[in-house]
GROMACS .gro file of N, CA and C in nm:
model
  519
    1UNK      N    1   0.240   2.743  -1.914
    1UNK     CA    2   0.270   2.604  -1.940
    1UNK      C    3   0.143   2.532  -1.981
    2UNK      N    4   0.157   2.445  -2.102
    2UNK     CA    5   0.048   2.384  -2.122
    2UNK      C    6   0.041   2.243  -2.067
    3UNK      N    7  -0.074   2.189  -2.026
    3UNK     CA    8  -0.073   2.065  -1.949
    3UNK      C    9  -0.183   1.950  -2.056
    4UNK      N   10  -0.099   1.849  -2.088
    4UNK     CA   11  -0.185   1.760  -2.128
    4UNK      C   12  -0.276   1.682  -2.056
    5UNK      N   13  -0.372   1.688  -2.096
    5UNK     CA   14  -0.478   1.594  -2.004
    5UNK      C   15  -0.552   1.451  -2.062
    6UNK      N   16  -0.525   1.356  -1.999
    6UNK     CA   17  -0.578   1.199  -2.062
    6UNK      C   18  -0.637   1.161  -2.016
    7UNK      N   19  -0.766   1.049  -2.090
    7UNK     CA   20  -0.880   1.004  -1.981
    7UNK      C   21  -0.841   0.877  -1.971
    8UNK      N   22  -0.859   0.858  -1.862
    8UNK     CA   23  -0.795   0.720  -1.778
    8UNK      C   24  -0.925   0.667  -1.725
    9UNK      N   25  -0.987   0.556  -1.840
    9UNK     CA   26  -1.106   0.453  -1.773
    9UNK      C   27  -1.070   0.411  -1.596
   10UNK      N   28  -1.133   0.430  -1.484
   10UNK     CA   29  -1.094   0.429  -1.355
   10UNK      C   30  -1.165   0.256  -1.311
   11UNK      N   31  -1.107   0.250  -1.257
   11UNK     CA   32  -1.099   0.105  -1.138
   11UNK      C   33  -1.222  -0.009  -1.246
   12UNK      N   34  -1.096  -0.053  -1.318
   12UNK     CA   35  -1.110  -0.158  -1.454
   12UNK      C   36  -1.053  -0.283  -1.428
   13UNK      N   37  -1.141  -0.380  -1.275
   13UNK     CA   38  -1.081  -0.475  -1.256
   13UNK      C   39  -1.118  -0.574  -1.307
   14UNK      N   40  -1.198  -0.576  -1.377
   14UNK     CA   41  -1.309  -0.693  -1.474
   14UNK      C   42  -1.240  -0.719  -1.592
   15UNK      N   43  -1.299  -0.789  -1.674
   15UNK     CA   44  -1.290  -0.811  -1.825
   15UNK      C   45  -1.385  -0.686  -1.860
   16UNK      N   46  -1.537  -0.711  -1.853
   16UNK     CA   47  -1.600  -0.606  -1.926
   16UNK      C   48  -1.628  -0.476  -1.905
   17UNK      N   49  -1.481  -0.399  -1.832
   17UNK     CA   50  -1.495  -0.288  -1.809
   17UNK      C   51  -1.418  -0.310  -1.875
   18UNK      N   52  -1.288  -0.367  -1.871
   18UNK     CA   53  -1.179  -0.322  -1.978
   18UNK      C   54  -1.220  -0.357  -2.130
   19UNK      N   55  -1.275  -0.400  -2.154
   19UNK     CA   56  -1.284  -0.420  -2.299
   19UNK      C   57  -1.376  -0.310  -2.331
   20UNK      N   58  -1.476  -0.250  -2.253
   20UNK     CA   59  -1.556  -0.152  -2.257
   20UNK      C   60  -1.477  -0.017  -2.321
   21UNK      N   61  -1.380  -0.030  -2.201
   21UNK     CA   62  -1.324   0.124  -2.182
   21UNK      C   63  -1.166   0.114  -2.329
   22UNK      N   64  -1.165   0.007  -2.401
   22UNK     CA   65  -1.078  -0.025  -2.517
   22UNK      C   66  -1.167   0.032  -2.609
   23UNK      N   67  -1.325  -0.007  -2.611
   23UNK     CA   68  -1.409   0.036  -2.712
   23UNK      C   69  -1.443   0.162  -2.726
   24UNK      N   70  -1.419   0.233  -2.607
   24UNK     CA   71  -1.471   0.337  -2.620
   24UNK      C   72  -1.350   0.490  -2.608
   25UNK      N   73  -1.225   0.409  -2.657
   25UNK     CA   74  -1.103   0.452  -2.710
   25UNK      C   75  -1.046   0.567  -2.567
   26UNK      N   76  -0.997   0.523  -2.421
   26UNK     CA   77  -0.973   0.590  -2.324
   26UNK      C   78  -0.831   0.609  -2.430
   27UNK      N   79  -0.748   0.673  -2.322
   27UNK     CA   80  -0.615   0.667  -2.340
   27UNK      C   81  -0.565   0.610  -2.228
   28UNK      N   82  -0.602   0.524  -2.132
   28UNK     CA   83  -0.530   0.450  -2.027
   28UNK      C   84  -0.641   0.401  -1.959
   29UNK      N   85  -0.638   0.279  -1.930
   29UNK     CA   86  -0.715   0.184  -1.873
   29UNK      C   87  -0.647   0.144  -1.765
   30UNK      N   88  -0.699   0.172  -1.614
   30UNK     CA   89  -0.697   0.198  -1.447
   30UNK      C   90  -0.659   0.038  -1.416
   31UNK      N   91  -0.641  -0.014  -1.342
   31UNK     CA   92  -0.652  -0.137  -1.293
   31UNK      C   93  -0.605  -0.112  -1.155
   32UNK      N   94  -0.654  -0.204  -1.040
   32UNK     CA   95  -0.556  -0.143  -0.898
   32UNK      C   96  -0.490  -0.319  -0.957
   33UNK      N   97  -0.390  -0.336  -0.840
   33UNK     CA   98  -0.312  -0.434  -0.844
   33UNK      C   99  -0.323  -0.433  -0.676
   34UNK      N  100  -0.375  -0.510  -0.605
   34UNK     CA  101  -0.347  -0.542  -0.470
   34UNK      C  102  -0.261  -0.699  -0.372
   35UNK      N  103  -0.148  -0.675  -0.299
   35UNK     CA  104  -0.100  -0.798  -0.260
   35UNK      C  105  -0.190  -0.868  -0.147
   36UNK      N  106  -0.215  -1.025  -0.187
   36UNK     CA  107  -0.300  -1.140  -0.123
   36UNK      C  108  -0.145  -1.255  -0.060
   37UNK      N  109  -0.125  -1.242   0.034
   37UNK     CA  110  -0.003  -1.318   0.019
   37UNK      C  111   0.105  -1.323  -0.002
   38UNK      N  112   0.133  -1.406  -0.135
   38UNK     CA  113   0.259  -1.366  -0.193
   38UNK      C  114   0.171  -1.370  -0.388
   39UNK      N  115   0.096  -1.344  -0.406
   39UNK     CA  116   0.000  -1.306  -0.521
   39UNK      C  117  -0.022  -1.213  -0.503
   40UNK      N  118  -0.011  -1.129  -0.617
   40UNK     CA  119  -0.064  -0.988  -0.698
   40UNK      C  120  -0.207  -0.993  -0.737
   41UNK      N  121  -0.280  -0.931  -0.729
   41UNK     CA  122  -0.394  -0.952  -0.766
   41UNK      C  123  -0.469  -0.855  -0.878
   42UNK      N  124  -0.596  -0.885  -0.928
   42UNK     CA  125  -0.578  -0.731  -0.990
   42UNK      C  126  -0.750  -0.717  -0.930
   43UNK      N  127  -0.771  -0.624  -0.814
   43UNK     CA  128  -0.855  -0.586  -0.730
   43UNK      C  129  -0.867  -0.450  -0.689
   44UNK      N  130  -0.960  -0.396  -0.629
   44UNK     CA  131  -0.979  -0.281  -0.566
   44UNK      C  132  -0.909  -0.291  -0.403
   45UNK      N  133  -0.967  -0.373  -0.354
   45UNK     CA  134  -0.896  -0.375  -0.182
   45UNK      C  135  -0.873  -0.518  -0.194
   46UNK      N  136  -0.788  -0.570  -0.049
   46UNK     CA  137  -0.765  -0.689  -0.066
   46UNK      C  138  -0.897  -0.769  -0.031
   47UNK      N  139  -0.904  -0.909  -0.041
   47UNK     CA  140  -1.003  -0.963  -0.001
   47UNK      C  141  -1.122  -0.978  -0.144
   48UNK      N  142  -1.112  -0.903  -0.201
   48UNK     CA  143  -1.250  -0.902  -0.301
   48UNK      C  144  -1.193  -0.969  -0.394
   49UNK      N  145  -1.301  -1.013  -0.469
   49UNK     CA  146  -1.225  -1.205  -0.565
   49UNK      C  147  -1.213  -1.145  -0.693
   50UNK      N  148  -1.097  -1.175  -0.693
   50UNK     CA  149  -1.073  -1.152  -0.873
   50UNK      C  150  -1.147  -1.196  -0.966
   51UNK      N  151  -1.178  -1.087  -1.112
   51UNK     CA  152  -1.255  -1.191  -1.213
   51UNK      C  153  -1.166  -1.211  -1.310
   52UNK      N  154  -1.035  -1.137  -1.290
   52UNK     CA  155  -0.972  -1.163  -1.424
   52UNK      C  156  -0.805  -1.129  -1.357
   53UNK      N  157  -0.693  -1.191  -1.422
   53UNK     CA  158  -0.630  -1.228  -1.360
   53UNK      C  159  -0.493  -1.102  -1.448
   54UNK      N  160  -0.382  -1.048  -1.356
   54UNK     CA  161  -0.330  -0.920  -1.389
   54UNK      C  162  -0.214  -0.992  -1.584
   55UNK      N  163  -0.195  -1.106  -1.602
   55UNK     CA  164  -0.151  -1.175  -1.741
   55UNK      C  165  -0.258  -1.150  -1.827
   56UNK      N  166  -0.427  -1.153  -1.806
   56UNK     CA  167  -0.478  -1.129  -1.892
   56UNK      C  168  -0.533  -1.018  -1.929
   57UNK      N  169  -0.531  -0.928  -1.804
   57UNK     CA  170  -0.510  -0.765  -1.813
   57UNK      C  171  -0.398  -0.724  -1.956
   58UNK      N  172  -0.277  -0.768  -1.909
   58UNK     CA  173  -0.195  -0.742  -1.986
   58UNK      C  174  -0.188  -0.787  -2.188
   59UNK      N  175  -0.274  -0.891  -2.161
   59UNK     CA  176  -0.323  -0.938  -2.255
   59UNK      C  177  -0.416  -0.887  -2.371
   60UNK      N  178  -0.511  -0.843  -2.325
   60UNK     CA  179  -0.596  -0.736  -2.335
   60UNK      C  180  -0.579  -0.598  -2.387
   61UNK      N  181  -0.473  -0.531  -2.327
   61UNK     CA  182  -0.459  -0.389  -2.315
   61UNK      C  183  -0.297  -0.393  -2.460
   62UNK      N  184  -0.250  -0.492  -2.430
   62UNK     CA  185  -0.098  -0.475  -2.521
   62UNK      C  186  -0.109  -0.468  -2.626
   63UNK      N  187  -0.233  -0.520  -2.713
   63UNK     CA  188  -0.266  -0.490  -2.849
   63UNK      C  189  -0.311  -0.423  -2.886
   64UNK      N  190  -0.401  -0.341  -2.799
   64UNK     CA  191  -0.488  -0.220  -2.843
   64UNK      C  192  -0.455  -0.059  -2.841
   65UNK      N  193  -0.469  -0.003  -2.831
   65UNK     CA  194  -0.428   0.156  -2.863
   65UNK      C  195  -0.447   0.193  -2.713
   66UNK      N  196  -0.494   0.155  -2.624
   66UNK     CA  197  -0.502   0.221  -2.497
   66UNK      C  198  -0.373   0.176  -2.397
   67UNK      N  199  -0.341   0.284  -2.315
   67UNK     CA  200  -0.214   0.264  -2.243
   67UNK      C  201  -0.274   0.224  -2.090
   68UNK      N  202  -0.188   0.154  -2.026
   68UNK     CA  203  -0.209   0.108  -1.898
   68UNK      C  204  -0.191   0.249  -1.794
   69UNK      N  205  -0.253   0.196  -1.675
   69UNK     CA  206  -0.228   0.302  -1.575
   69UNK      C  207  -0.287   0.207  -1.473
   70UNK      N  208  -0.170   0.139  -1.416
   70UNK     CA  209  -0.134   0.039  -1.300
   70UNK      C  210  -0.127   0.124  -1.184
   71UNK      N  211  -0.247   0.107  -1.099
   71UNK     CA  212  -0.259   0.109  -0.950
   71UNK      C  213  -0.184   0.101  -0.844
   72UNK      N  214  -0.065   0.062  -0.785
   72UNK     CA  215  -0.028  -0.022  -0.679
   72UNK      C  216  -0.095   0.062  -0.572
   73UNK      N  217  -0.174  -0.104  -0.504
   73UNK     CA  218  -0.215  -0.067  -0.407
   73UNK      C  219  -0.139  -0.140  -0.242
   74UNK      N  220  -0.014  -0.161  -0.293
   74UNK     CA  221   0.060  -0.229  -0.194
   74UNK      C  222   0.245  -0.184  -0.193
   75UNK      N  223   0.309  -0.227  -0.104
   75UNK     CA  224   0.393  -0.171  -0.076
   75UNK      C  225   0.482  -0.309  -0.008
   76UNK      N  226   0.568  -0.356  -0.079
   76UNK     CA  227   0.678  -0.484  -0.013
   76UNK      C  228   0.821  -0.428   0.038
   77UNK      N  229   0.864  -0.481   0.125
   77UNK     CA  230   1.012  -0.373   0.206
   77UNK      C  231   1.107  -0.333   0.099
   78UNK      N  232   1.142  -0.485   0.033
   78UNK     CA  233   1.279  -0.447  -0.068
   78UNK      C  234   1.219  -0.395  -0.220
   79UNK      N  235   1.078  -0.381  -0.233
   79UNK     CA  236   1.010  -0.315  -0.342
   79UNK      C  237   1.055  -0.432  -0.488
   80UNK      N  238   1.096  -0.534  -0.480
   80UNK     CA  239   1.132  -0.611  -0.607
   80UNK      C  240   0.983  -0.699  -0.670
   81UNK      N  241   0.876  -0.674  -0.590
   81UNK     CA  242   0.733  -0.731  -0.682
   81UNK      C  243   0.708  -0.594  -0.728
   82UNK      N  244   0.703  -0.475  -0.697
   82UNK     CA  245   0.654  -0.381  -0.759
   82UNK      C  246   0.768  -0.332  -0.896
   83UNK      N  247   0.795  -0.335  -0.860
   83UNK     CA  248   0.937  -0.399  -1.000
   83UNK      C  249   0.866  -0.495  -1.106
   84UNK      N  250   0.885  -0.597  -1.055
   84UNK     CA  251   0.860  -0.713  -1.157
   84UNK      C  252   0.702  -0.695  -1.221
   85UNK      N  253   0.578  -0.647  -1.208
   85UNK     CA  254   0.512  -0.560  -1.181
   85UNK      C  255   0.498  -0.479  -1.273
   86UNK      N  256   0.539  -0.369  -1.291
   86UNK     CA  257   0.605  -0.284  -1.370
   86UNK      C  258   0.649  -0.334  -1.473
   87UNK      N  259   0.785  -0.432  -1.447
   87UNK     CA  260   0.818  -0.461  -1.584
   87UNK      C  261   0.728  -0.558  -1.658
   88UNK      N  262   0.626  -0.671  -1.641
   88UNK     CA  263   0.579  -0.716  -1.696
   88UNK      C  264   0.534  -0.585  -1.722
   89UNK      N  265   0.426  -0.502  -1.714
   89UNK     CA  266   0.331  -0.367  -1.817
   89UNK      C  267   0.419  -0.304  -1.911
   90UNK      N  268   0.546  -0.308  -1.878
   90UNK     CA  269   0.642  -0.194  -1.970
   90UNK      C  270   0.660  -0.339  -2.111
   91UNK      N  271   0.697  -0.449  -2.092
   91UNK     CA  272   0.668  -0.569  -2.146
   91UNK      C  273   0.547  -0.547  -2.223
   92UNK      N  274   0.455  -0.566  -2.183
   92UNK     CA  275   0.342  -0.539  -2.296
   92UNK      C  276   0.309  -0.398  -2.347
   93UNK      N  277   0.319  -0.253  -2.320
   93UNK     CA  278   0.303  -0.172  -2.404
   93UNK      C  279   0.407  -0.112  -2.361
   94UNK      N  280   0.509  -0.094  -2.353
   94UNK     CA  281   0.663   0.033  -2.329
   94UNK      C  282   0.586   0.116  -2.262
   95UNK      N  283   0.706   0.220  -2.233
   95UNK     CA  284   0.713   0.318  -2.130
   95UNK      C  285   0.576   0.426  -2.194
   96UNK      N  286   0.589   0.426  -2.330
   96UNK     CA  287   0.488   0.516  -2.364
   96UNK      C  288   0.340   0.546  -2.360
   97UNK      N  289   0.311   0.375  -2.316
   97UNK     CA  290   0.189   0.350  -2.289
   97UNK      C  291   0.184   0.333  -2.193
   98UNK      N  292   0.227   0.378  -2.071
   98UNK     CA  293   0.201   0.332  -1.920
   98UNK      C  294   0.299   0.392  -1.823
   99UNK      N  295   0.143   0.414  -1.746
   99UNK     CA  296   0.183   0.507  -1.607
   99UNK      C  297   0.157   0.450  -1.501
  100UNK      N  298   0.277   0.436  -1.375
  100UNK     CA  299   0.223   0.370  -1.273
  100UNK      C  300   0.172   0.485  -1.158
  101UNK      N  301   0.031   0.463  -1.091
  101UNK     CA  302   0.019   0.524  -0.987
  101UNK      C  303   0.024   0.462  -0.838
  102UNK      N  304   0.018   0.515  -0.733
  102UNK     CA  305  -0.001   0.482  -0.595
  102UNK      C  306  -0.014   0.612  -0.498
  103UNK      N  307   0.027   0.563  -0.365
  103UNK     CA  308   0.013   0.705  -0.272
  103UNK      C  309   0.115   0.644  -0.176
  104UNK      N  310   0.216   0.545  -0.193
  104UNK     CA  311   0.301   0.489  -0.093
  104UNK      C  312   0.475   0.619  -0.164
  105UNK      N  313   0.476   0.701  -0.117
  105UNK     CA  314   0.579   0.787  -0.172
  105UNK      C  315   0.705   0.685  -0.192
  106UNK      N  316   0.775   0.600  -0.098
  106UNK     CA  317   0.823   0.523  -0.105
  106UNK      C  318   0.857   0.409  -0.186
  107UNK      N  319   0.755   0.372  -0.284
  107UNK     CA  320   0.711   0.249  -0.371
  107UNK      C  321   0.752   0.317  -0.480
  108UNK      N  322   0.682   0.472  -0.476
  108UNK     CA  323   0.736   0.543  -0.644
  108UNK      C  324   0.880   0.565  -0.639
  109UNK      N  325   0.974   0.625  -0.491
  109UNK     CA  326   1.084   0.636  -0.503
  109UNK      C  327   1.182   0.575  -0.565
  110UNK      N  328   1.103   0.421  -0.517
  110UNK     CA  329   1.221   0.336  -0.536
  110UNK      C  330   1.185   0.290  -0.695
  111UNK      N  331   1.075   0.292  -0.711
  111UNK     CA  332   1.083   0.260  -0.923
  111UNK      C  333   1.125   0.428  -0.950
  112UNK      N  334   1.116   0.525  -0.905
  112UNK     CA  335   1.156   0.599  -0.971
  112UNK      C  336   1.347   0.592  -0.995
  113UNK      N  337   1.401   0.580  -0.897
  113UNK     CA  338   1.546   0.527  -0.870
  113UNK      C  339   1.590   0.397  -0.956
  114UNK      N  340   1.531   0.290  -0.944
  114UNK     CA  341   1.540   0.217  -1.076
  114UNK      C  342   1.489   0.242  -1.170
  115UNK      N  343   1.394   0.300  -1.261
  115UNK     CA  344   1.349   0.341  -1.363
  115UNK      C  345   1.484   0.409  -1.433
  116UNK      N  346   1.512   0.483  -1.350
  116UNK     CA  347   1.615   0.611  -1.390
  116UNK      C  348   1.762   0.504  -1.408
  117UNK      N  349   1.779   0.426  -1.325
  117UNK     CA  350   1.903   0.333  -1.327
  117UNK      C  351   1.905   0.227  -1.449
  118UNK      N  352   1.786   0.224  -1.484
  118UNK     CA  353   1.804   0.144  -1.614
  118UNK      C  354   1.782   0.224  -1.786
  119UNK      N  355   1.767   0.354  -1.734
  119UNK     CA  356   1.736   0.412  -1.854
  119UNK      C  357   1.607   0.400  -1.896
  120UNK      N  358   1.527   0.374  -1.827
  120UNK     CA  359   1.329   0.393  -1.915
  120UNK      C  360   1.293   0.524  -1.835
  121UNK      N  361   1.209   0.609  -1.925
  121UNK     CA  362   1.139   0.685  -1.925
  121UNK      C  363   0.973   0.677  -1.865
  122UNK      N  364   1.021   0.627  -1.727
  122UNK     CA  365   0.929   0.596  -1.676
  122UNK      C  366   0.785   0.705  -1.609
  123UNK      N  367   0.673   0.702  -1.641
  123UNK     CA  368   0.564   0.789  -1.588
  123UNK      C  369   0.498   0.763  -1.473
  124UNK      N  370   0.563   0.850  -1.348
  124UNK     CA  371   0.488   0.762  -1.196
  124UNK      C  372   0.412   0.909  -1.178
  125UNK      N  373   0.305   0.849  -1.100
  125UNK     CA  374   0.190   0.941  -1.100
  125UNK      C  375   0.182   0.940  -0.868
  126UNK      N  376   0.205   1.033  -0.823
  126UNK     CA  377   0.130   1.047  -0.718
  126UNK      C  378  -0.036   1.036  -0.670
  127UNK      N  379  -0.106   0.938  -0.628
  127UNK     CA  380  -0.227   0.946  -0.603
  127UNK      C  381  -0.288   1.008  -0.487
  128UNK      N  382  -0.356   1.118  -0.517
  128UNK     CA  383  -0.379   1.208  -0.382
  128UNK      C  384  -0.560   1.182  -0.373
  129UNK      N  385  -0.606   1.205  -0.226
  129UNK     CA  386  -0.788   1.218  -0.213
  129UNK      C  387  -0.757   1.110  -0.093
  130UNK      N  388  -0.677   1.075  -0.021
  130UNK     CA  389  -0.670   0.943   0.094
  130UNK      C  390  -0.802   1.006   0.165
  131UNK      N  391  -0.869   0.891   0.195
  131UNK     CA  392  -0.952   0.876   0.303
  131UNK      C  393  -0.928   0.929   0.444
  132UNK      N  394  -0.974   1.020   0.504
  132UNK     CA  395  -0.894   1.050   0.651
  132UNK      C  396  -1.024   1.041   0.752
  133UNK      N  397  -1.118   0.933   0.707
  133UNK     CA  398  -1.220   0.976   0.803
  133UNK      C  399  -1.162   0.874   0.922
  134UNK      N  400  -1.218   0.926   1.067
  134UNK     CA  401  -1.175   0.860   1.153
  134UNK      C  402  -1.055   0.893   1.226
  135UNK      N  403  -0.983   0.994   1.156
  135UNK     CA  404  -0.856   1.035   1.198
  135UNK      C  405  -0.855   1.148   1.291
  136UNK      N  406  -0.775   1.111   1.396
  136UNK     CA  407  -0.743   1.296   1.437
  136UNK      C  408  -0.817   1.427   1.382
  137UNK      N  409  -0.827   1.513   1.406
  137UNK     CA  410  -0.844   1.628   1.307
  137UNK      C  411  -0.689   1.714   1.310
  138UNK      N  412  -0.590   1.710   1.397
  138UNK     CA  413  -0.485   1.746   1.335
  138UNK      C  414  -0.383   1.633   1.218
  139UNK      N  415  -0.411   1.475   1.220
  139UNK     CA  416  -0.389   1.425   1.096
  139UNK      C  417  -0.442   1.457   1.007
  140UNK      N  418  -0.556   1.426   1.029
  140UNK     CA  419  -0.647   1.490   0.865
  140UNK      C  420  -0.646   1.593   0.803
  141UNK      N  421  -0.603   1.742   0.893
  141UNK     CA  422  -0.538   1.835   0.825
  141UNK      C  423  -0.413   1.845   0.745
  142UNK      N  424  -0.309   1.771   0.858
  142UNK     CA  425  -0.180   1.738   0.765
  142UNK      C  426  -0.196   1.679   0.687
  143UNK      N  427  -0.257   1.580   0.649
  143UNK     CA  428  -0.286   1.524   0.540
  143UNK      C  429  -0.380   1.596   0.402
  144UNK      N  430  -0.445   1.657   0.434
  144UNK     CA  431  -0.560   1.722   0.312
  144UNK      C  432  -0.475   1.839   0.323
  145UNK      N  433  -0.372   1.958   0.398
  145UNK     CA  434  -0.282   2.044   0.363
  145UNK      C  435  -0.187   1.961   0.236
  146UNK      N  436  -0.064   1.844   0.274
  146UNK     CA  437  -0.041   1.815   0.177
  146UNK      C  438  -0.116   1.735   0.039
  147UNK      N  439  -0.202   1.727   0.030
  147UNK     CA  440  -0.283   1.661  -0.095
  147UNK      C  441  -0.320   1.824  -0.185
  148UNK      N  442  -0.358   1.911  -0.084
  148UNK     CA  443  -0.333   2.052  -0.193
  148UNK      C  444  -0.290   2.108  -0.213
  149UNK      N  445  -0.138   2.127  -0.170
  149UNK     CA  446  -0.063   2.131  -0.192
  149UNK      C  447   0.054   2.046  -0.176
  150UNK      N  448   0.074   1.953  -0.311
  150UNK     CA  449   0.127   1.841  -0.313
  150UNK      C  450   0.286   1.861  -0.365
  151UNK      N  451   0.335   1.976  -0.428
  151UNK     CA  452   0.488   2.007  -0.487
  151UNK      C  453   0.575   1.936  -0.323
  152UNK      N  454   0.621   1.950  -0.287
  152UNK     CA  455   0.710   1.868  -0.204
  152UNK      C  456   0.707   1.778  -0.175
  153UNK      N  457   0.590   1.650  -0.187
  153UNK     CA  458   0.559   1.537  -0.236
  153UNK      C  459   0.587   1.490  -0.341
  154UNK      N  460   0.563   1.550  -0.427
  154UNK     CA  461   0.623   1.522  -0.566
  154UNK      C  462   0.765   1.505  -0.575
  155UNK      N  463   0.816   1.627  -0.540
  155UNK     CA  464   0.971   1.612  -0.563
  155UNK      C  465   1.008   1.516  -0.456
  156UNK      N  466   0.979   1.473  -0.346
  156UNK     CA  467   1.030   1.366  -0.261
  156UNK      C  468   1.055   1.241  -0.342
  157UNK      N  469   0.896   1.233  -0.424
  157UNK     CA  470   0.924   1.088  -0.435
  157UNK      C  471   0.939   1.069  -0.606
  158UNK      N  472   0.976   1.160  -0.663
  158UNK     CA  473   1.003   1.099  -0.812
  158UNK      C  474   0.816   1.137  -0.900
  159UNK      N  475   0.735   1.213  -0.834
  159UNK     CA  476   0.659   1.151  -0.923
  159UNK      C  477   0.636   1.254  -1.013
  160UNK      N  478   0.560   1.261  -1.163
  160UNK     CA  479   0.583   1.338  -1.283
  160UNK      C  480   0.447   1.370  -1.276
  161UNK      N  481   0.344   1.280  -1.255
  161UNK     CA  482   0.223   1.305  -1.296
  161UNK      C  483   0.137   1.323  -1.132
  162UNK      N  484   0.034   1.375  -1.141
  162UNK     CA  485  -0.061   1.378  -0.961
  162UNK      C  486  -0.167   1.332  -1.034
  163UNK      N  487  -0.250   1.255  -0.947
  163UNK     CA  488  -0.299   1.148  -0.974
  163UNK      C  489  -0.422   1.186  -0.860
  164UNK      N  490  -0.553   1.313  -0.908
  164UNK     CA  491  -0.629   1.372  -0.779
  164UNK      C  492  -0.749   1.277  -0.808
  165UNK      N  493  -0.824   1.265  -0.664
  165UNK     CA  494  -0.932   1.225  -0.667
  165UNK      C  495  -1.025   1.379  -0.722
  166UNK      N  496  -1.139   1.358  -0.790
  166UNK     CA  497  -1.207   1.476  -0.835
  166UNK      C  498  -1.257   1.566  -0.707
  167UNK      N  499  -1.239   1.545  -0.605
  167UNK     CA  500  -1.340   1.638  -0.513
  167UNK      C  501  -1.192   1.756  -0.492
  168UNK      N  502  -1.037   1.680  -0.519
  168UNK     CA  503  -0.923   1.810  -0.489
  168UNK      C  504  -0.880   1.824  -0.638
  169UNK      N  505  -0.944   1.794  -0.730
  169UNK     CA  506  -0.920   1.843  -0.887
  169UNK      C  507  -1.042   1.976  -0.868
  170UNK      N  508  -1.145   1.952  -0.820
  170UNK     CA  509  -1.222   2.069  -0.842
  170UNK      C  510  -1.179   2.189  -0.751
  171UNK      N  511  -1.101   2.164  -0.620
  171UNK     CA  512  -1.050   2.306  -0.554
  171UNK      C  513  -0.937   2.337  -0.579
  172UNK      N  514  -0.797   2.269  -0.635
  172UNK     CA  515  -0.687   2.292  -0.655
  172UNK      C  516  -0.618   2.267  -0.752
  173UNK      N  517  -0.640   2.112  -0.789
  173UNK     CA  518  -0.547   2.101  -0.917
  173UNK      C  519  -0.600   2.085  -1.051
   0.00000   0.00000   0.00000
């Protein structure tokens, strides 16, 4: 099986990373999206101040040749902001230009379940490499067992693409 591989400019919460990583022709430009409230943000963790706001992300990226690859870094019960979310990015470049990632299996389920219910050809990506310091050492095993081997994760939650941090791209995937 052959596997396509795309470079995805990583954690592009600025203006002049993204316009950077437009110039320098990625095929998907990273953004996290984190919830403050009842605001979306477009940040790495919560708390850290936005410089540019997730409308002008979209702004930015919809005219140019590079495809989005939306972060969620949050998780709401009935999942309808990560929706709306979504559909604004599918709004500015279609399904073809944009992949959503996360690591909430749950968040992809449920766009994967609507994705599929409305007919888009939607690209959800599993994000694997979680942080486990501090944990148990029998969590942190269960956890770094499934991140390398992630197939039953995948099929749980809908996702098409895995989404590794480089330290489990270099031992497994």
């Amino acid at each position: 099986m052959t596997r396509e591989v795309l470079v995805s400019a990583h954690r592009c919460n600025q203006r002049p990373l993204i316009e950077r990583a437009i110039e320098l022709g990625a095929d998907y430009v990273e953004f996290d999206l984190v919830r403050e409230g009842t605001d979306v943000v477009v940040a790495h963790d919560p708390g850290t101040p936005g410089t540019i706001t997730y409308e002008e992300v979209l702004g930015l990226l919809g005219p140019s040749s590079c495809g989005i690859h939306l972060d969620l870094k949050f998780g709401t019960s009935a999942h309808t902001l990560e929706v709306e979310v979504v559909r604004a990015a599918l709004a500015a470049v279609g399904p073809a230009r944009l992949v959503v990632t996360g690591g909430r299996e749950n968040v992809l389920r449920h766009l994967r379940d609507w994705a599929d219910s409305e007919g888009i050809p939607l690209r959800l990506g599993l994000s694997l490499g979680r942080d486990t310091a501090g944990l148990p050492w029998r969590a942190r095993w269960r956890i770094l067992r499934s991140e390398l081997f992630p197939a039953e994760r995948l099929a749980r939650c809908g996702a098409d693409v895995v989404v590794g941090h480089w330290s489990l791209s270099a031992l497994t995937l």
